[in-house]
Coordinates of C-alpha atoms and ligand atoms in Angstrom, one line a residue:
M25 CA 0.0 0.0 0.0
N26 CA 3.0 2.3 0.4
T27 CA 5.1 3.6 -2.4
E28 CA 8.2 3.6 0.0
P29 CA 9.6 0.4 1.5
S30 CA 8.3 -0.4 5.0
I31 CA 10.5 0.5 8.0
L32 CA 8.0 -1.0 10.5
E33 CA 6.1 -4.2 9.9
V34 CA 3.7 -5.6 12.5
K35 CA 2.8 -9.2 11.6
D36 CA -0.1 -11.2 13.0
L37 CA 0.5 -9.9 16.6
K38 CA -1.5 -11.7 19.3
I39 CA -1.4 -10.4 22.9
H40 CA -3.1 -11.9 25.9
F41 CA -3.6 -10.6 29.5
D42 CA -3.8 -13.0 32.3
T43 CA -6.5 -11.9 34.8
F44 CA -8.1 -13.5 37.8
E45 CA -11.2 -14.2 35.7
G46 CA -9.3 -15.8 32.9
T47 CA -7.2 -15.0 29.9
A48 CA -8.2 -11.8 27.9
Q49 CA -7.4 -12.1 24.2
V50 CA -6.8 -8.4 23.7
L51 CA -5.0 -8.5 20.4
D52 CA -6.0 -11.1 17.9
G53 CA -3.6 -11.1 15.0
C54 CA -2.9 -7.5 14.1
S55 CA -0.9 -6.7 10.9
F56 CA 0.1 -3.5 9.3
T57 CA 3.2 -1.7 7.8
L58 CA 4.6 1.8 8.0
G59 CA 6.8 3.3 5.4
R60 CA 9.3 6.2 5.6
G61 CA 7.3 9.4 5.8
D62 CA 4.1 7.4 6.0
T63 CA 1.3 8.5 8.3
L64 CA -1.1 5.8 9.6
G65 CA -4.0 6.4 12.0
L66 CA -5.1 3.5 14.3
V67 CA -8.8 4.2 15.1
G68 CA -11.3 2.4 17.2
E69 CA -13.3 2.4 20.4
T70 CA -11.7 2.4 23.9
G71 CA -10.3 -1.1 24.6
C72 CA -10.0 -2.2 21.0
G73 CA -6.2 -2.7 21.3
K74 CA -4.8 0.5 19.8
S75 CA -2.6 1.6 22.7
I76 CA -1.6 -2.0 23.4
T77 CA -0.3 -2.2 19.9
A78 CA 1.7 1.0 20.3
K79 CA 3.1 -0.1 23.7
A80 CA 4.1 -3.5 22.3
I81 CA 6.1 -1.8 19.5
L82 CA 8.1 0.1 22.2
G83 CA 8.4 -2.9 24.6
L84 CA 6.4 -1.0 27.2
L85 CA 3.8 -3.7 28.1
P86 CA 4.0 -5.0 31.7
V87 CA 5.1 -8.6 31.7
P88 CA 3.3 -10.3 33.4
P89 CA 0.2 -9.9 33.2
T90 CA 0.8 -9.3 29.5
R91 CA 1.9 -12.1 27.2
I92 CA 2.9 -11.7 23.5
V93 CA 1.5 -15.0 22.3
S94 CA 2.7 -14.8 18.7
G95 CA 3.6 -12.4 15.9
E96 CA 6.5 -10.2 14.9
I97 CA 7.3 -6.5 15.1
R98 CA 10.0 -5.9 12.5
F99 CA 11.8 -2.6 12.5
H100 CA 14.3 -2.4 9.6
S101 CA 13.9 -6.2 9.4
R102 CA 14.9 -6.8 13.1
D103 CA 12.2 -8.4 15.2
L104 CA 11.9 -6.1 18.2
L105 CA 10.3 -8.9 20.2
D106 CA 13.7 -10.8 20.1
L107 CA 15.7 -7.8 21.4
S108 CA 17.0 -7.5 25.0
E109 CA 15.9 -4.6 27.2
K110 CA 19.3 -3.0 26.6
D111 CA 19.0 -3.2 22.8
L112 CA 15.4 -1.9 23.0
E113 CA 16.6 1.1 25.0
K114 CA 18.8 2.1 22.1
I115 CA 15.8 2.1 19.8
R116 CA 13.2 3.6 22.2
G117 CA 13.4 7.4 21.9
N118 CA 16.3 7.4 19.4
Q119 CA 14.6 5.6 16.5
I120 CA 11.0 5.2 17.7
A121 CA 9.6 7.8 20.0
M122 CA 6.2 8.2 21.7
I123 CA 4.1 11.3 22.4
F124 CA 1.8 10.5 25.3
Q125 CA -1.7 11.8 25.8
D126 CA -1.5 13.6 29.2
P127 CA 1.5 15.9 29.6
M128 CA 0.9 16.5 33.3
T129 CA 1.4 12.8 33.9
Y130 CA 4.6 12.5 31.9
L131 CA 6.3 15.8 32.9
N132 CA 7.7 15.9 36.4
P133 CA 6.2 18.9 38.3
V134 CA 9.2 19.4 40.5
F135 CA 11.8 19.8 37.8
S136 CA 12.1 22.7 35.3
I137 CA 11.5 21.9 31.6
E138 CA 15.2 22.7 31.1
N139 CA 16.4 20.0 33.4
Q140 CA 13.9 17.4 32.0
M141 CA 14.8 18.1 28.4
I142 CA 18.5 18.1 29.1
D143 CA 18.1 14.7 30.8
V144 CA 16.2 13.3 27.9
I145 CA 18.7 14.6 25.3
R146 CA 21.7 13.3 27.2
G147 CA 20.0 10.0 27.9
H148 CA 19.3 9.4 24.2
A149 CA 22.9 10.3 23.4
R150 CA 24.2 7.8 26.1
H151 CA 22.1 5.0 24.6
A152 CA 23.6 5.8 21.2
N153 CA 27.2 5.7 22.8
K154 CA 27.7 9.4 22.4
T155 CA 28.4 12.2 24.9
V156 CA 26.6 15.6 24.9
S157 CA 27.7 18.3 27.2
R158 CA 25.0 20.0 29.3
G159 CA 25.5 23.3 27.4
A160 CA 25.1 21.5 24.0
A161 CA 22.0 19.7 25.3
R162 CA 20.5 23.0 26.5
E163 CA 21.0 24.6 23.1
K164 CA 19.4 21.6 21.4
A165 CA 16.5 21.8 23.9
I166 CA 16.0 25.5 23.0
S167 CA 16.0 24.7 19.3
L168 CA 13.4 21.9 19.8
L169 CA 11.2 24.2 21.8
N170 CA 11.5 26.7 18.9
A171 CA 10.6 23.9 16.4
V172 CA 7.3 23.2 18.3
N173 CA 6.5 27.0 18.4
I174 CA 7.1 27.7 22.1
P175 CA 7.4 31.5 22.2
N176 CA 10.7 32.9 23.7
P177 CA 12.2 29.4 24.3
R178 CA 15.4 30.8 25.7
Q179 CA 13.5 32.4 28.5
R180 CA 10.7 29.8 28.9
I181 CA 13.1 26.8 29.1
G182 CA 13.7 27.5 32.8
D183 CA 10.0 27.4 33.7
F184 CA 8.3 24.6 35.5
P185 CA 5.4 22.5 33.9
H186 CA 2.7 24.3 35.9
E187 CA 3.8 27.6 34.3
F188 CA 2.8 26.4 30.8
S189 CA -0.7 26.0 29.5
G190 CA -2.1 22.6 28.5
G191 CA -1.3 23.1 24.8
M192 CA 2.2 24.4 25.6
R193 CA 2.9 21.3 27.8
Q194 CA 1.8 19.0 25.0
R195 CA 4.2 21.0 22.7
V196 CA 7.0 20.3 25.2
L197 CA 6.2 16.6 25.2
I198 CA 6.4 16.6 21.4
A199 CA 9.8 18.5 21.6
M200 CA 11.0 15.7 24.0
A201 CA 9.8 13.0 21.6
L202 CA 11.8 14.7 18.8
A203 CA 14.9 14.9 21.0
G204 CA 16.5 11.6 19.7
D205 CA 15.7 12.5 16.0
P206 CA 13.4 9.4 15.7
E207 CA 12.4 7.9 12.4
I208 CA 9.0 6.9 13.8
L209 CA 6.7 9.0 16.0
I210 CA 3.9 7.2 17.8
A211 CA 1.3 9.6 19.1
D212 CA -1.1 8.1 21.5
E213 CA -4.3 10.2 21.7
P214 CA -2.1 13.4 21.7
T215 CA -5.0 15.8 21.8
T216 CA -7.4 14.1 24.1
A217 CA -6.6 16.3 27.1
L218 CA -6.9 19.5 25.1
D219 CA -9.8 21.8 24.2
V220 CA -10.8 21.9 20.5
T221 CA -8.9 25.1 19.4
I222 CA -5.7 23.9 21.0
Q223 CA -6.3 20.4 19.6
A224 CA -6.3 21.9 16.1
Q225 CA -3.0 23.7 16.7
I226 CA -1.3 20.6 17.9
L227 CA -2.6 18.6 15.0
R228 CA -1.3 21.3 12.6
L229 CA 2.0 21.2 14.4
I230 CA 2.3 17.4 14.0
G231 CA 1.4 17.7 10.3
E232 CA 4.1 20.4 9.8
L233 CA 6.8 18.4 11.6
V234 CA 6.0 15.4 9.4
E235 CA 6.4 17.5 6.3
R236 CA 9.6 19.1 7.6
F237 CA 11.5 16.2 9.1
R238 CA 9.9 13.3 7.1
H239 CA 9.0 11.4 10.3
S240 CA 6.8 8.3 9.9
V241 CA 3.8 8.7 12.2
L242 CA 1.5 6.1 13.9
L243 CA -1.3 8.2 15.3
I244 CA -3.7 6.5 17.8
S245 CA -7.1 8.0 18.3
H246 CA -10.8 7.2 18.9
D247 CA -11.6 10.3 16.7
L248 CA -11.7 9.8 13.0
G249 CA -11.5 13.6 12.5
V250 CA -8.2 13.8 14.4
V251 CA -6.7 11.0 12.2
A252 CA -8.0 12.7 9.1
A253 CA -6.2 15.9 10.0
V254 CA -2.7 14.2 10.1
C255 CA -2.8 10.8 8.3
R256 CA -2.7 9.6 4.8
R257 CA -3.9 6.1 5.7
I258 CA -6.2 4.6 8.4
A259 CA -6.6 1.3 10.1
V260 CA -9.9 0.7 11.8
M261 CA -9.7 -1.6 14.8
Y262 CA -12.5 -3.6 16.4
A263 CA -12.0 -5.9 19.4
G264 CA -8.4 -6.6 18.9
N265 CA -8.5 -6.9 15.1
I266 CA -7.8 -4.5 12.2
V267 CA -11.1 -4.7 10.2
E268 CA -10.4 -2.1 7.5
L269 CA -7.1 -0.6 6.2
T270 CA -7.2 2.1 3.5
T271 CA -6.6 5.7 2.6
I272 CA -8.4 8.6 4.5
E273 CA -10.3 9.6 1.3
R274 CA -11.7 6.0 0.9
I275 CA -12.7 5.6 4.5
F276 CA -15.0 8.7 4.2
E277 CA -16.1 8.3 0.6
N278 CA -16.4 4.5 0.4
P279 CA -16.3 2.7 3.8
A280 CA -16.6 -1.1 3.3
H281 CA -16.7 -2.9 6.7
P282 CA -20.1 -2.8 8.5
Y283 CA -18.3 -1.6 11.7
T284 CA -16.7 1.3 9.8
R285 CA -20.0 2.2 8.2
G286 CA -21.6 2.2 11.6
L287 CA -18.9 4.4 13.1
L288 CA -19.4 7.0 10.3
R289 CA -23.1 6.9 10.7
S290 CA -22.8 7.7 14.4
I291 CA -20.8 10.9 13.8
P292 CA -22.9 14.1 13.8
N293 CA -22.9 15.7 10.3
L294 CA -24.0 19.3 9.7
A295 CA -25.1 18.4 6.2
R296 CA -27.6 15.8 7.6
R297 CA -28.9 17.9 10.5
K298 CA -32.4 16.6 10.3
E299 CA -31.5 13.0 10.4
N300 CA -31.2 11.1 13.7
L301 CA -27.8 9.7 14.6
V302 CA -27.6 5.9 14.2
G303 CA -25.6 4.1 16.8
I304 CA -24.1 0.6 16.6
T305 CA -26.3 -1.7 18.5
G306 CA -24.8 -3.9 21.3
S307 CA -21.4 -3.4 23.0
I308 CA -17.9 -4.5 22.5
P309 CA -17.4 -8.2 23.3
D310 CA -15.9 -9.9 26.3
F311 CA -12.2 -10.5 25.6
I312 CA -12.1 -13.5 27.9
E313 CA -14.7 -15.4 25.8
P314 CA -14.8 -13.5 22.6
P315 CA -17.3 -14.4 19.9
R316 CA -16.2 -17.2 17.5
G317 CA -15.5 -16.3 13.9
C318 CA -15.9 -12.6 13.2
R319 CA -15.8 -10.8 16.6
F320 CA -18.2 -8.2 15.2
H321 CA -20.9 -10.8 14.3
P322 CA -23.2 -10.3 17.4
R323 CA -23.6 -6.6 16.3
C324 CA -23.6 -7.0 12.6
A325 CA -26.8 -6.7 10.5
H326 CA -25.2 -8.5 7.6
R327 CA -23.9 -11.6 9.4
M328 CA -24.0 -14.9 7.6
D329 CA -23.5 -18.5 9.0
V330 CA -19.9 -18.4 8.1
C331 CA -19.3 -15.3 10.2
Q332 CA -20.1 -17.2 13.3
K333 CA -17.6 -20.0 12.6
V334 CA -14.6 -18.6 10.7
K335 CA -12.5 -15.6 11.3
P336 CA -12.3 -13.3 8.2
V337 CA -8.8 -12.1 7.3
L338 CA -7.8 -8.8 5.9
A339 CA -7.8 -9.0 2.1
D340 CA -7.6 -6.6 -0.8
I341 CA -10.9 -5.6 -2.2
E342 CA -9.4 -2.9 -4.5
S343 CA -6.1 -1.0 -4.7
E344 CA -5.1 0.4 -1.3
H345 CA -8.2 -1.0 0.3
R346 CA -8.2 -4.1 2.6
V347 CA -11.2 -5.4 4.5
A348 CA -11.7 -8.3 6.9
C349 CA -15.3 -9.3 6.1
F350 CA -17.0 -12.2 4.3
L351 CA -19.2 -9.8 2.4
Y352 CA -16.2 -9.2 0.1
E353 CA -15.0 -12.8 -0.1
S354 CA -15.8 -13.7 -3.6
S355 CA -15.5 -17.5 -2.9
W356 CA -18.6 -17.4 -0.7
P357 CA -21.8 -18.0 -2.7
S358 CA -23.7 -15.3 -0.7
A359 CA -21.1 -12.6 -1.5
S360 CA -21.6 -10.4 -4.5
R361 CA -18.9 -8.5 -6.4
P362 CA -17.0 -6.0 -4.2
E363 CA -17.7 -3.1 -6.5
E364 CA -21.4 -3.8 -6.2
R365 CA -21.1 -4.0 -2.4
I366 CA -19.1 -0.9 -1.8
K367 CA -21.6 1.9 -2.1
P368 CA -21.2 5.3 -0.6
L369 CA -23.1 6.0 2.6
P370 CA -26.5 7.5 2.0
Ligands
SF4_28 FE1 -20.6 -8.8 9.5 FE2 -19.8 -11.2 8.7 FE3 -18.6 -9.1 7.8 FE4 -18.3 -9.8 10.3 S1 -17.6 -11.0 8.5 S2 -18.6 -7.8 9.6 S3 -20.3 -10.6 10.8 S4 -20.7 -9.6 7.4

């Protein structure tokens, strides 16, 4: 799907959580790729496995109770799941960095931004077997704050987190994520804690940084609008599976999976003000005893017998458009031609 070769490839990743009630099968064979300069949004309801996927890439899942049951996470062909914690530390922050969602949780309130950024910059250098003086790290921190549009960075760098607004704190976190010059930025709900106007500024900033530095971005969000503002491609997740993977244009103009269609119908639309919003009936399944076959089948108006027995796999239904749904499986007698099935939403 990408014109550029993949630098990150997640292959059939399965993750389980051991709980007192039983084993929760939280990720059920997730696969996608990310190319250089590519921007992919992972979208889905809370609990669908988006953040688990991101944390697995960075080796940040607690073990136990988490178990990676099978799959691969290949970064430049090396499987990150085979690396030691020491080797992962060299990649984390330096080559793959994460922007977290709540700056107040990730910034230490008792240290100035200057001290925290200098620590991060020198820490990344250490992991890359380099030495950076405190003065050089301070200059780099100032230039990073400048890159994320913090006004008067030379004066503001000595301030503490509480002296910055919420939007400014998120910019500081983005600057810290850029400190190791990473190839891949993973942004986990980076605007959830912000009000709408600040959210737009942060999304614009991430978009500008992608253009300027050619980072690859994996953006995690429950909000299709947020993903559309930054990403070229989108992967829709449901209950631990990617059910549709395509371009942003296609997802809005020609959604194929019944879950994606349901999601889009449940978003308020000014052009359809007189219509009632249509929700998706039912709720997300129990991960300890998930439904057999397609995990969406208890909520799907189109389910067939096969959906309750066999798990559909992601398959191409047209160029740059993959869907995991038997409606598009031409070998099933009840399925019609994809081009007849994929109709724009009314
Ligand atoms: Fe619905 Fe079957 Fe498609 Fe699942 S595979 S979304 S149950 S039609």
